[in-house]
GROMACS .gro file of C-alpha atoms in nm:
model
  444
    1UNK     CA    1   2.517  -1.609  -0.116
    2UNK     CA    2   2.221  -1.819   0.020
    3UNK     CA    3   2.046  -2.084  -0.192
    4UNK     CA    4   1.704  -1.946  -0.288
    5UNK     CA    5   1.520  -2.240  -0.133
    6UNK     CA    6   1.198  -2.029  -0.017
    7UNK     CA    7   1.166  -1.909  -0.370
    8UNK     CA    8   1.156  -2.303  -0.498
    9UNK     CA    9   0.915  -2.399  -0.207
   10UNK     CA   10   0.675  -2.097  -0.293
   11UNK     CA   11   0.681  -2.199  -0.654
   12UNK     CA   12   0.606  -2.553  -0.584
   13UNK     CA   13   0.314  -2.487  -0.345
   14UNK     CA   14   0.172  -2.227  -0.604
   15UNK     CA   15   0.185  -2.470  -0.907
   16UNK     CA   16   0.075  -2.777  -0.714
   17UNK     CA   17  -0.223  -2.612  -0.561
   18UNK     CA   18  -0.336  -2.466  -0.873
   19UNK     CA   19  -0.309  -2.760  -1.067
   20UNK     CA   20  -0.495  -2.967  -0.803
   21UNK     CA   21  -0.763  -2.702  -0.800
   22UNK     CA   22  -0.807  -2.728  -1.170
   23UNK     CA   23  -0.834  -3.109  -1.149
   24UNK     CA   24  -1.092  -3.107  -0.879
   25UNK     CA   25  -1.301  -2.820  -1.038
   26UNK     CA   26  -1.319  -3.053  -1.359
   27UNK     CA   27  -1.419  -3.323  -1.123
   28UNK     CA   28  -1.708  -3.127  -0.989
   29UNK     CA   29  -1.825  -3.026  -1.345
   30UNK     CA   30  -1.823  -3.400  -1.449
   31UNK     CA   31  -2.047  -3.463  -1.133
   32UNK     CA   32  -2.268  -3.192  -1.228
   33UNK     CA   33  -2.185  -2.970  -0.922
   34UNK     CA   34  -2.165  -2.629  -1.089
   35UNK     CA   35  -2.168  -2.434  -0.757
   36UNK     CA   36  -1.871  -2.606  -0.625
   37UNK     CA   37  -1.689  -2.588  -0.949
   38UNK     CA   38  -1.741  -2.225  -0.950
   39UNK     CA   39  -1.628  -2.150  -0.610
   40UNK     CA   40  -1.314  -2.377  -0.639
   41UNK     CA   41  -1.224  -2.199  -0.945
   42UNK     CA   42  -1.282  -1.860  -0.766
   43UNK     CA   43  -1.058  -1.924  -0.488
   44UNK     CA   44  -0.787  -2.061  -0.710
   45UNK     CA   45  -0.779  -1.795  -0.961
   46UNK     CA   46  -0.834  -1.483  -0.770
   47UNK     CA   47  -0.524  -1.525  -0.575
   48UNK     CA   48  -0.310  -1.621  -0.875
   49UNK     CA   49  -0.409  -1.264  -1.024
   50UNK     CA   50  -0.310  -1.101  -0.688
   51UNK     CA   51   0.012  -1.279  -0.681
   52UNK     CA   52   0.107  -1.168  -1.044
   53UNK     CA   53   0.015  -0.817  -0.940
   54UNK     CA   54   0.223  -0.825  -0.625
   55UNK     CA   55   0.534  -0.961  -0.821
   56UNK     CA   56   0.487  -0.685  -1.087
   57UNK     CA   57   0.444  -0.424  -0.818
   58UNK     CA   58   0.752  -0.542  -0.615
   59UNK     CA   59   0.976  -0.550  -0.916
   60UNK     CA   60   0.846  -0.234  -1.081
   61UNK     CA   61   0.819  -0.398  -1.405
   62UNK     CA   62   0.575  -0.121  -1.542
   63UNK     CA   63   0.839   0.154  -1.507
   64UNK     CA   64   1.112  -0.074  -1.646
   65UNK     CA   65   0.941  -0.121  -1.983
   66UNK     CA   66   0.941  -0.509  -1.980
   67UNK     CA   67   0.654  -0.598  -2.224
   68UNK     CA   68   0.748  -0.971  -2.228
   69UNK     CA   69   0.746  -1.022  -1.861
   70UNK     CA   70   0.415  -0.846  -1.832
   71UNK     CA   71   0.278  -1.082  -2.098
   72UNK     CA   72   0.400  -1.367  -1.904
   73UNK     CA   73   0.234  -1.234  -1.588
   74UNK     CA   74  -0.100  -1.203  -1.789
   75UNK     CA   75  -0.061  -1.566  -1.885
   76UNK     CA   76  -0.026  -1.659  -1.512
   77UNK     CA   77   0.320  -1.766  -1.563
   78UNK     CA   78   0.492  -1.488  -1.353
   79UNK     CA   79   0.595  -1.700  -1.059
   80UNK     CA   80   0.762  -1.969  -1.299
   81UNK     CA   81   0.944  -1.681  -1.485
   82UNK     CA   82   1.056  -1.526  -1.150
   83UNK     CA   83   1.195  -1.861  -1.008
   84UNK     CA   84   1.395  -1.934  -1.328
   85UNK     CA   85   1.542  -1.579  -1.316
   86UNK     CA   86   1.639  -1.612  -0.946
   87UNK     CA   87   1.807  -1.959  -0.995
   88UNK     CA   88   1.985  -1.808  -1.294
   89UNK     CA   89   2.126  -1.517  -1.097
   90UNK     CA   90   2.221  -1.773  -0.823
   91UNK     CA   91   2.424  -2.005  -1.026
   92UNK     CA   92   2.584  -1.737  -1.233
   93UNK     CA   93   2.683  -1.519  -0.945
   94UNK     CA   94   3.034  -1.485  -0.896
   95UNK     CA   95   3.157  -1.597  -1.258
   96UNK     CA   96   3.199  -1.222  -1.351
   97UNK     CA   97   3.336  -0.947  -1.111
   98UNK     CA   98   3.025  -0.742  -1.007
   99UNK     CA   99   3.144  -0.371  -1.077
  100UNK     CA  100   2.868  -0.230  -0.851
  101UNK     CA  101   2.916  -0.305  -0.487
  102UNK     CA  102   2.759  -0.154  -0.180
  103UNK     CA  103   2.836  -0.170   0.170
  104UNK     CA  104   2.564  -0.236   0.420
  105UNK     CA  105   2.605  -0.227   0.798
  106UNK     CA  106   2.440  -0.467   1.018
  107UNK     CA  107   2.455  -0.486   1.417
  108UNK     CA  108   2.496  -0.833   1.568
  109UNK     CA  109   2.296  -0.958   1.864
  110UNK     CA  110   2.422  -0.807   2.178
  111UNK     CA  111   2.647  -1.041   2.385
  112UNK     CA  112   2.696  -0.931   2.738
  113UNK     CA  113   2.532  -0.603   2.683
  114UNK     CA  114   2.751  -0.507   2.371
  115UNK     CA  115   2.634  -0.528   2.007
  116UNK     CA  116   2.911  -0.516   1.744
  117UNK     CA  117   2.844  -0.349   1.406
  118UNK     CA  118   2.980  -0.544   1.096
  119UNK     CA  119   3.023  -0.419   0.737
  120UNK     CA  120   2.932  -0.649   0.443
  121UNK     CA  121   2.963  -0.596   0.058
  122UNK     CA  122   2.649  -0.651  -0.125
  123UNK     CA  123   2.672  -0.702  -0.513
  124UNK     CA  124   2.416  -0.633  -0.769
  125UNK     CA  125   2.326  -1.016  -0.805
  126UNK     CA  126   2.274  -1.049  -0.425
  127UNK     CA  127   2.052  -0.758  -0.416
  128UNK     CA  128   1.841  -0.893  -0.704
  129UNK     CA  129   1.815  -1.239  -0.537
  130UNK     CA  130   1.708  -1.068  -0.224
  131UNK     CA  131   1.428  -0.876  -0.411
  132UNK     CA  132   1.320  -1.214  -0.544
  133UNK     CA  133   1.303  -1.374  -0.200
  134UNK     CA  134   1.105  -1.076  -0.073
  135UNK     CA  135   0.877  -1.093  -0.351
  136UNK     CA  136   0.821  -1.451  -0.325
  137UNK     CA  137   0.764  -1.428   0.050
  138UNK     CA  138   0.486  -1.185   0.010
  139UNK     CA  139   0.333  -1.384  -0.270
  140UNK     CA  140   0.319  -1.681  -0.035
  141UNK     CA  141   0.123  -1.479   0.231
  142UNK     CA  142  -0.117  -1.350  -0.040
  143UNK     CA  143  -0.155  -1.722  -0.177
  144UNK     CA  144  -0.204  -1.856   0.166
  145UNK     CA  145  -0.469  -1.632   0.322
  146UNK     CA  146  -0.682  -1.504   0.013
  147UNK     CA  147  -0.670  -1.835  -0.164
  148UNK     CA  148  -0.571  -2.145   0.010
  149UNK     CA  149  -0.741  -2.048   0.347
  150UNK     CA  150  -1.083  -2.007   0.203
  151UNK     CA  151  -1.026  -2.315  -0.049
  152UNK     CA  152  -0.965  -2.537   0.252
  153UNK     CA  153  -1.274  -2.410   0.445
  154UNK     CA  154  -1.475  -2.468   0.137
  155UNK     CA  155  -1.353  -2.804   0.061
  156UNK     CA  156  -1.369  -2.933   0.425
  157UNK     CA  157  -1.727  -2.802   0.404
  158UNK     CA  158  -1.816  -3.007   0.110
  159UNK     CA  159  -1.666  -3.315   0.256
  160UNK     CA  160  -1.901  -3.257   0.570
  161UNK     CA  161  -2.207  -3.209   0.333
  162UNK     CA  162  -2.148  -3.491   0.127
  163UNK     CA  163  -2.029  -3.733   0.396
  164UNK     CA  164  -1.740  -3.832   0.184
  165UNK     CA  165  -1.364  -3.762   0.168
  166UNK     CA  166  -1.242  -3.849  -0.183
  167UNK     CA  167  -0.861  -3.896  -0.255
  168UNK     CA  168  -0.843  -3.581  -0.483
  169UNK     CA  169  -1.009  -3.366  -0.235
  170UNK     CA  170  -0.800  -3.480   0.066
  171UNK     CA  171  -0.477  -3.430  -0.139
  172UNK     CA  172  -0.613  -3.080  -0.226
  173UNK     CA  173  -0.684  -2.988   0.135
  174UNK     CA  174  -0.348  -3.111   0.260
  175UNK     CA  175  -0.177  -2.904  -0.018
  176UNK     CA  176  -0.396  -2.601   0.096
  177UNK     CA  177  -0.297  -2.665   0.495
  178UNK     CA  178   0.066  -2.670   0.398
  179UNK     CA  179   0.032  -2.363   0.192
  180UNK     CA  180  -0.141  -2.163   0.487
  181UNK     CA  181   0.115  -2.275   0.730
  182UNK     CA  182   0.396  -2.190   0.496
  183UNK     CA  183   0.256  -1.859   0.426
  184UNK     CA  184   0.200  -1.788   0.798
  185UNK     CA  185   0.561  -1.881   0.855
  186UNK     CA  186   0.689  -1.659   0.584
  187UNK     CA  187   0.494  -1.385   0.763
  188UNK     CA  188   0.644  -1.442   1.101
  189UNK     CA  189   0.999  -1.434   0.936
  190UNK     CA  190   0.922  -1.127   0.733
  191UNK     CA  191   0.792  -0.940   1.058
  192UNK     CA  192   1.121  -1.014   1.209
  193UNK     CA  193   1.315  -0.894   0.915
  194UNK     CA  194   1.117  -0.562   0.903
  195UNK     CA  195   1.138  -0.503   1.289
  196UNK     CA  196   1.490  -0.573   1.327
  197UNK     CA  197   1.630  -0.447   1.002
  198UNK     CA  198   1.937  -0.307   1.168
  199UNK     CA  199   2.066  -0.654   1.302
  200UNK     CA  200   2.206  -0.942   1.140
  201UNK     CA  201   1.924  -1.202   1.213
  202UNK     CA  202   1.969  -1.569   1.176
  203UNK     CA  203   1.650  -1.801   1.222
  204UNK     CA  204   1.752  -2.135   1.379
  205UNK     CA  205   1.574  -2.475   1.281
  206UNK     CA  206   1.395  -2.493   1.621
  207UNK     CA  207   1.239  -2.161   1.555
  208UNK     CA  208   1.109  -2.287   1.226
  209UNK     CA  209   0.970  -2.581   1.383
  210UNK     CA  210   0.804  -2.394   1.674
  211UNK     CA  211   0.644  -2.172   1.418
  212UNK     CA  212   0.515  -2.458   1.191
  213UNK     CA  213   0.373  -2.629   1.490
  214UNK     CA  214   0.203  -2.316   1.638
  215UNK     CA  215   0.054  -2.222   1.302
  216UNK     CA  216  -0.059  -2.579   1.220
  217UNK     CA  217  -0.252  -2.619   1.540
  218UNK     CA  218  -0.411  -2.266   1.527
  219UNK     CA  219  -0.517  -2.279   1.153
  220UNK     CA  220  -0.644  -2.633   1.148
  221UNK     CA  221  -0.862  -2.589   1.443
  222UNK     CA  222  -0.991  -2.240   1.338
  223UNK     CA  223  -1.085  -2.381   0.983
  224UNK     CA  224  -1.254  -2.690   1.149
  225UNK     CA  225  -1.447  -2.466   1.402
  226UNK     CA  226  -1.577  -2.249   1.120
  227UNK     CA  227  -1.668  -2.542   0.909
  228UNK     CA  228  -1.864  -2.722   1.211
  229UNK     CA  229  -2.053  -2.400   1.289
  230UNK     CA  230  -2.139  -2.339   0.918
  231UNK     CA  231  -2.273  -2.694   0.871
  232UNK     CA  232  -2.563  -2.655   1.126
  233UNK     CA  233  -2.620  -2.277   1.127
  234UNK     CA  234  -2.540  -2.178   0.744
  235UNK     CA  235  -2.663  -1.815   0.766
  236UNK     CA  236  -2.511  -1.712   1.083
  237UNK     CA  237  -2.155  -1.816   0.986
  238UNK     CA  238  -2.150  -1.554   0.734
  239UNK     CA  239  -2.234  -1.284   0.988
  240UNK     CA  240  -1.936  -1.419   1.201
  241UNK     CA  241  -1.712  -1.407   0.891
  242UNK     CA  242  -1.843  -1.054   0.777
  243UNK     CA  243  -1.801  -0.909   1.135
  244UNK     CA  244  -1.439  -1.044   1.178
  245UNK     CA  245  -1.330  -0.942   0.831
  246UNK     CA  246  -1.474  -0.593   0.844
  247UNK     CA  247  -1.351  -0.557   1.198
  248UNK     CA  248  -0.981  -0.629   1.105
  249UNK     CA  249  -1.010  -0.449   0.779
  250UNK     CA  250  -1.127  -0.114   0.954
  251UNK     CA  251  -0.906  -0.147   1.246
  252UNK     CA  252  -0.604   0.001   1.082
  253UNK     CA  253  -0.795   0.271   0.930
  254UNK     CA  254  -0.960   0.368   1.277
  255UNK     CA  255  -0.597   0.387   1.434
  256UNK     CA  256  -0.487   0.592   1.131
  257UNK     CA  257  -0.784   0.832   1.177
  258UNK     CA  258  -0.728   0.875   1.557
  259UNK     CA  259  -0.359   0.938   1.517
  260UNK     CA  260  -0.449   1.233   1.282
  261UNK     CA  261  -0.146   1.161   1.050
  262UNK     CA  262  -0.100   1.289   0.708
  263UNK     CA  263  -0.191   1.058   0.418
  264UNK     CA  264   0.107   0.825   0.317
  265UNK     CA  265   0.249   0.955  -0.021
  266UNK     CA  266   0.587   0.770  -0.012
  267UNK     CA  267   0.479   0.419  -0.094
  268UNK     CA  268   0.547   0.458  -0.465
  269UNK     CA  269   0.657   0.772  -0.664
  270UNK     CA  270   0.469   0.691  -0.966
  271UNK     CA  271   0.140   0.610  -0.785
  272UNK     CA  272  -0.128   0.885  -0.780
  273UNK     CA  273  -0.327   0.946  -0.461
  274UNK     CA  274  -0.610   0.697  -0.583
  275UNK     CA  275  -0.347   0.428  -0.663
  276UNK     CA  276  -0.194   0.463  -0.299
  277UNK     CA  277  -0.519   0.439  -0.170
  278UNK     CA  278  -0.610   0.120  -0.361
  279UNK     CA  279  -0.272  -0.025  -0.257
  280UNK     CA  280  -0.382   0.056   0.104
  281UNK     CA  281  -0.694  -0.085   0.079
  282UNK     CA  282  -0.539  -0.436  -0.058
  283UNK     CA  283  -0.291  -0.429   0.230
  284UNK     CA  284  -0.558  -0.395   0.504
  285UNK     CA  285  -0.773  -0.662   0.304
  286UNK     CA  286  -0.479  -0.886   0.315
  287UNK     CA  287  -0.435  -0.815   0.679
  288UNK     CA  288  -0.812  -0.898   0.753
  289UNK     CA  289  -0.774  -1.224   0.568
  290UNK     CA  290  -0.475  -1.321   0.783
  291UNK     CA  291  -0.647  -1.227   1.114
  292UNK     CA  292  -0.938  -1.417   1.014
  293UNK     CA  293  -0.754  -1.749   1.043
  294UNK     CA  294  -0.459  -1.675   1.278
  295UNK     CA  295  -0.253  -1.397   1.446
  296UNK     CA  296  -0.096  -1.173   1.196
  297UNK     CA  297   0.284  -1.131   1.302
  298UNK     CA  298   0.292  -0.830   1.057
  299UNK     CA  299   0.090  -0.536   1.225
  300UNK     CA  300  -0.033  -0.284   0.980
  301UNK     CA  301   0.024   0.079   1.089
  302UNK     CA  302  -0.100   0.336   0.813
  303UNK     CA  303   0.068   0.636   1.026
  304UNK     CA  304   0.419   0.474   0.994
  305UNK     CA  305   0.638   0.543   0.692
  306UNK     CA  306   0.687   0.175   0.634
  307UNK     CA  307   0.315   0.108   0.699
  308UNK     CA  308   0.429  -0.172   0.950
  309UNK     CA  309   0.435  -0.148   1.319
  310UNK     CA  310   0.774  -0.212   1.455
  311UNK     CA  311   0.694  -0.224   1.832
  312UNK     CA  312   0.622  -0.568   1.985
  313UNK     CA  313   0.290  -0.521   2.131
  314UNK     CA  314   0.218  -0.800   2.384
  315UNK     CA  315  -0.118  -0.674   2.501
  316UNK     CA  316  -0.269  -0.669   2.138
  317UNK     CA  317  -0.162  -1.030   2.084
  318UNK     CA  318  -0.294  -1.151   2.440
  319UNK     CA  319  -0.619  -0.980   2.378
  320UNK     CA  320  -0.639  -1.135   2.017
  321UNK     CA  321  -0.596  -1.483   2.166
  322UNK     CA  322  -0.831  -1.457   2.447
  323UNK     CA  323  -1.106  -1.332   2.242
  324UNK     CA  324  -1.040  -1.574   1.971
  325UNK     CA  325  -1.037  -1.882   2.216
  326UNK     CA  326  -1.386  -1.731   2.356
  327UNK     CA  327  -1.519  -1.710   2.001
  328UNK     CA  328  -1.395  -2.062   1.923
  329UNK     CA  329  -1.557  -2.195   2.222
  330UNK     CA  330  -1.887  -2.011   2.168
  331UNK     CA  331  -1.916  -2.148   1.819
  332UNK     CA  332  -1.837  -2.499   1.929
  333UNK     CA  333  -2.119  -2.462   2.182
  334UNK     CA  334  -2.359  -2.337   1.927
  335UNK     CA  335  -2.249  -2.636   1.697
  336UNK     CA  336  -2.319  -2.879   1.991
  337UNK     CA  337  -2.665  -2.734   2.057
  338UNK     CA  338  -2.769  -2.730   1.702
  339UNK     CA  339  -2.611  -3.026   1.574
  340UNK     CA  340  -2.804  -3.254   1.327
  341UNK     CA  341  -2.831  -3.615   1.292
  342UNK     CA  342  -2.524  -3.652   1.080
  343UNK     CA  343  -2.322  -3.603   1.388
  344UNK     CA  344  -2.509  -3.884   1.575
  345UNK     CA  345  -2.216  -4.123   1.562
  346UNK     CA  346  -1.974  -3.859   1.655
  347UNK     CA  347  -1.871  -3.821   2.027
  348UNK     CA  348  -1.949  -3.453   2.032
  349UNK     CA  349  -1.804  -3.364   2.369
  350UNK     CA  350  -1.480  -3.541   2.279
  351UNK     CA  351  -1.447  -3.341   1.942
  352UNK     CA  352  -1.501  -3.003   2.116
  353UNK     CA  353  -1.248  -3.092   2.394
  354UNK     CA  354  -0.996  -3.193   2.121
  355UNK     CA  355  -1.059  -2.869   1.901
  356UNK     CA  356  -1.012  -2.659   2.225
  357UNK     CA  357  -0.698  -2.852   2.346
  358UNK     CA  358  -0.554  -2.816   1.972
  359UNK     CA  359  -0.602  -2.432   1.990
  360UNK     CA  360  -0.433  -2.425   2.340
  361UNK     CA  361  -0.151  -2.636   2.195
  362UNK     CA  362  -0.100  -2.364   1.923
  363UNK     CA  363  -0.081  -2.102   2.198
  364UNK     CA  364   0.170  -2.328   2.402
  365UNK     CA  365   0.410  -2.339   2.092
  366UNK     CA  366   0.362  -1.965   2.030
  367UNK     CA  367   0.483  -1.908   2.388
  368UNK     CA  368   0.768  -2.143   2.363
  369UNK     CA  369   0.883  -1.962   2.027
  370UNK     CA  370   0.865  -1.613   2.184
  371UNK     CA  371   1.013  -1.719   2.508
  372UNK     CA  372   1.306  -1.976   2.396
  373UNK     CA  373   1.333  -1.952   2.025
  374UNK     CA  374   1.293  -1.606   1.893
  375UNK     CA  375   1.620  -1.499   1.721
  376UNK     CA  376   1.591  -1.146   1.862
  377UNK     CA  377   1.469  -1.234   2.236
  378UNK     CA  378   1.763  -1.055   2.357
  379UNK     CA  379   1.629  -0.720   2.214
  380UNK     CA  380   1.292  -0.744   2.416
  381UNK     CA  381   1.211  -0.505   2.662
  382UNK     CA  382   0.989  -0.746   2.852
  383UNK     CA  383   0.909  -1.125   2.780
  384UNK     CA  384   0.581  -1.237   2.679
  385UNK     CA  385   0.525  -1.427   3.016
  386UNK     CA  386   0.576  -1.091   3.211
  387UNK     CA  387   0.317  -0.942   2.952
  388UNK     CA  388   0.072  -1.216   3.014
  389UNK     CA  389   0.096  -1.195   3.386
  390UNK     CA  390   0.042  -0.822   3.370
  391UNK     CA  391  -0.256  -0.886   3.144
  392UNK     CA  392  -0.413  -1.129   3.396
  393UNK     CA  393  -0.350  -0.892   3.687
  394UNK     CA  394  -0.535  -0.610   3.484
  395UNK     CA  395  -0.827  -0.844   3.407
  396UNK     CA  396  -0.830  -0.945   3.778
  397UNK     CA  397  -0.817  -0.591   3.874
  398UNK     CA  398  -1.110  -0.507   3.659
  399UNK     CA  399  -1.304  -0.799   3.797
  400UNK     CA  400  -1.241  -0.711   4.127
  401UNK     CA  401  -1.353  -0.341   4.074
  402UNK     CA  402  -1.677  -0.455   3.913
  403UNK     CA  403  -1.732  -0.673   4.230
  404UNK     CA  404  -1.664  -0.385   4.448
  405UNK     CA  405  -1.908  -0.144   4.255
  406UNK     CA  406  -2.178  -0.402   4.265
  407UNK     CA  407  -2.136  -0.447   4.656
  408UNK     CA  408  -2.143  -0.072   4.701
  409UNK     CA  409  -2.461  -0.044   4.497
  410UNK     CA  410  -2.630  -0.311   4.696
  411UNK     CA  411  -2.543  -0.133   5.007
  412UNK     CA  412  -2.658   0.204   4.871
  413UNK     CA  413  -3.018   0.028   4.782
  414UNK     CA  414  -3.046  -0.136   5.129
  415UNK     CA  415  -2.948   0.163   5.329
  416UNK     CA  416  -3.274   0.378   5.248
  417UNK     CA  417  -3.477   0.090   5.359
  418UNK     CA  418  -3.295   0.081   5.692
  419UNK     CA  419  -3.328   0.457   5.753
  420UNK     CA  420  -3.721   0.410   5.662
  421UNK     CA  421  -3.734   0.122   5.918
  422UNK     CA  422  -3.568   0.347   6.188
  423UNK     CA  423  -3.797   0.628   6.128
  424UNK     CA  424  -4.069   0.406   6.139
  425UNK     CA  425  -3.981   0.264   6.476
  426UNK     CA  426  -3.906   0.605   6.635
  427UNK     CA  427  -4.261   0.727   6.506
  428UNK     CA  428  -4.413   0.419   6.683
  429UNK     CA  429  -4.219   0.498   7.011
  430UNK     CA  430  -4.324   0.865   7.018
  431UNK     CA  431  -4.706   0.762   6.973
  432UNK     CA  432  -4.664   0.507   7.255
  433UNK     CA  433  -4.525   0.779   7.480
  434UNK     CA  434  -4.788   1.031   7.406
  435UNK     CA  435  -5.061   0.763   7.472
  436UNK     CA  436  -4.885   0.688   7.806
  437UNK     CA  437  -4.866   1.068   7.873
  438UNK     CA  438  -5.242   1.113   7.803
  439UNK     CA  439  -5.350   0.828   8.019
  440UNK     CA  440  -5.145   0.949   8.318
  441UNK     CA  441  -5.283   1.300   8.299
  442UNK     CA  442  -5.649   1.163   8.264
  443UNK     CA  443  -5.587   0.953   8.575
  444UNK     CA  444  -5.471   1.267   8.759
   0.00000   0.00000   0.00000
């Protein structure tokens, strides 16, 4: 039985970030900054409530009649109780023989084109521990992108406005960045587990390192770009955030409407149609929050029974990163044009170059992960480099097609002018011939 290290890491990040947020909000209150205090508390308590709801929903505590556990969740102590329960199961597993044992079949990664199927006995304790790991993975994703990401953006924006980086704020920002990167890492691992559920997947340390570097560069540069743009154009940044959020939130619903699939009813038996709709809205809300800051490895597909797309869509990923890189470059250009006197002592071109290179470094580590370190790369029908080359060929073909249509349009515009000139020249020649004929006949 594996050690529940991910449960412990999730709990440490959750508790440390919440405590740091409460201490920092107390400092804002002492300084008289009521608005910063309120926003800090909002971005700290809202994800806490959502984390409690997700843990209760995954463990199905409402139907199991556990009032003490529900009370502890209301007191925001749910993650602590779940962690203690997980470690209790781990340390007491094997002392008593488990009477309920199930057999699961998993396929190994193919070697020389052959994949062997193995059977494994799974006891009740191991199943419970697996549920705890899954619940904490989802809770880490919620905490990261609905709490830590806006919190990091807010605190960095306050540092820019006040032109000061305090020790408490810097510690809090480091914790928030670690929480976001860890949540993105858990999202990647969760996507691999869901897509390749039939296989026995083992993630190597090199894969964890690539994901960590990929997400660190991607998220850090994205947050910095948003803060820089918002510091000089405060109103337009809300429009950028709103368009991004609404676009990614409505995208799964548009695909679901175009697929003409029936409404998903198999999420939870005890949920009504209204409850199912609320759960789906929260899921797309989280999906939009993830895509606001980085690429979501888990792609929501409401027409699928599991609500998750199990296909590896390289083209969608390529379009996302090309569009995001262009958007970051445009926001940095707007910041460079409208920057204030505060950035007078900052080398603006160098900062823009560093941020763009940082985002490209994130893309580089992503390519390294999918090309060399992905645990299921042998199951890919095509590699990511082949998909990128085909995407670039498609873009090149589109550009060439547009150029050819423009050239044909110019030729079509010029051709009537040439015909009119030819007609005019023919008329002048006819008139000259008539005048010569008349002069000859008069002389005769």
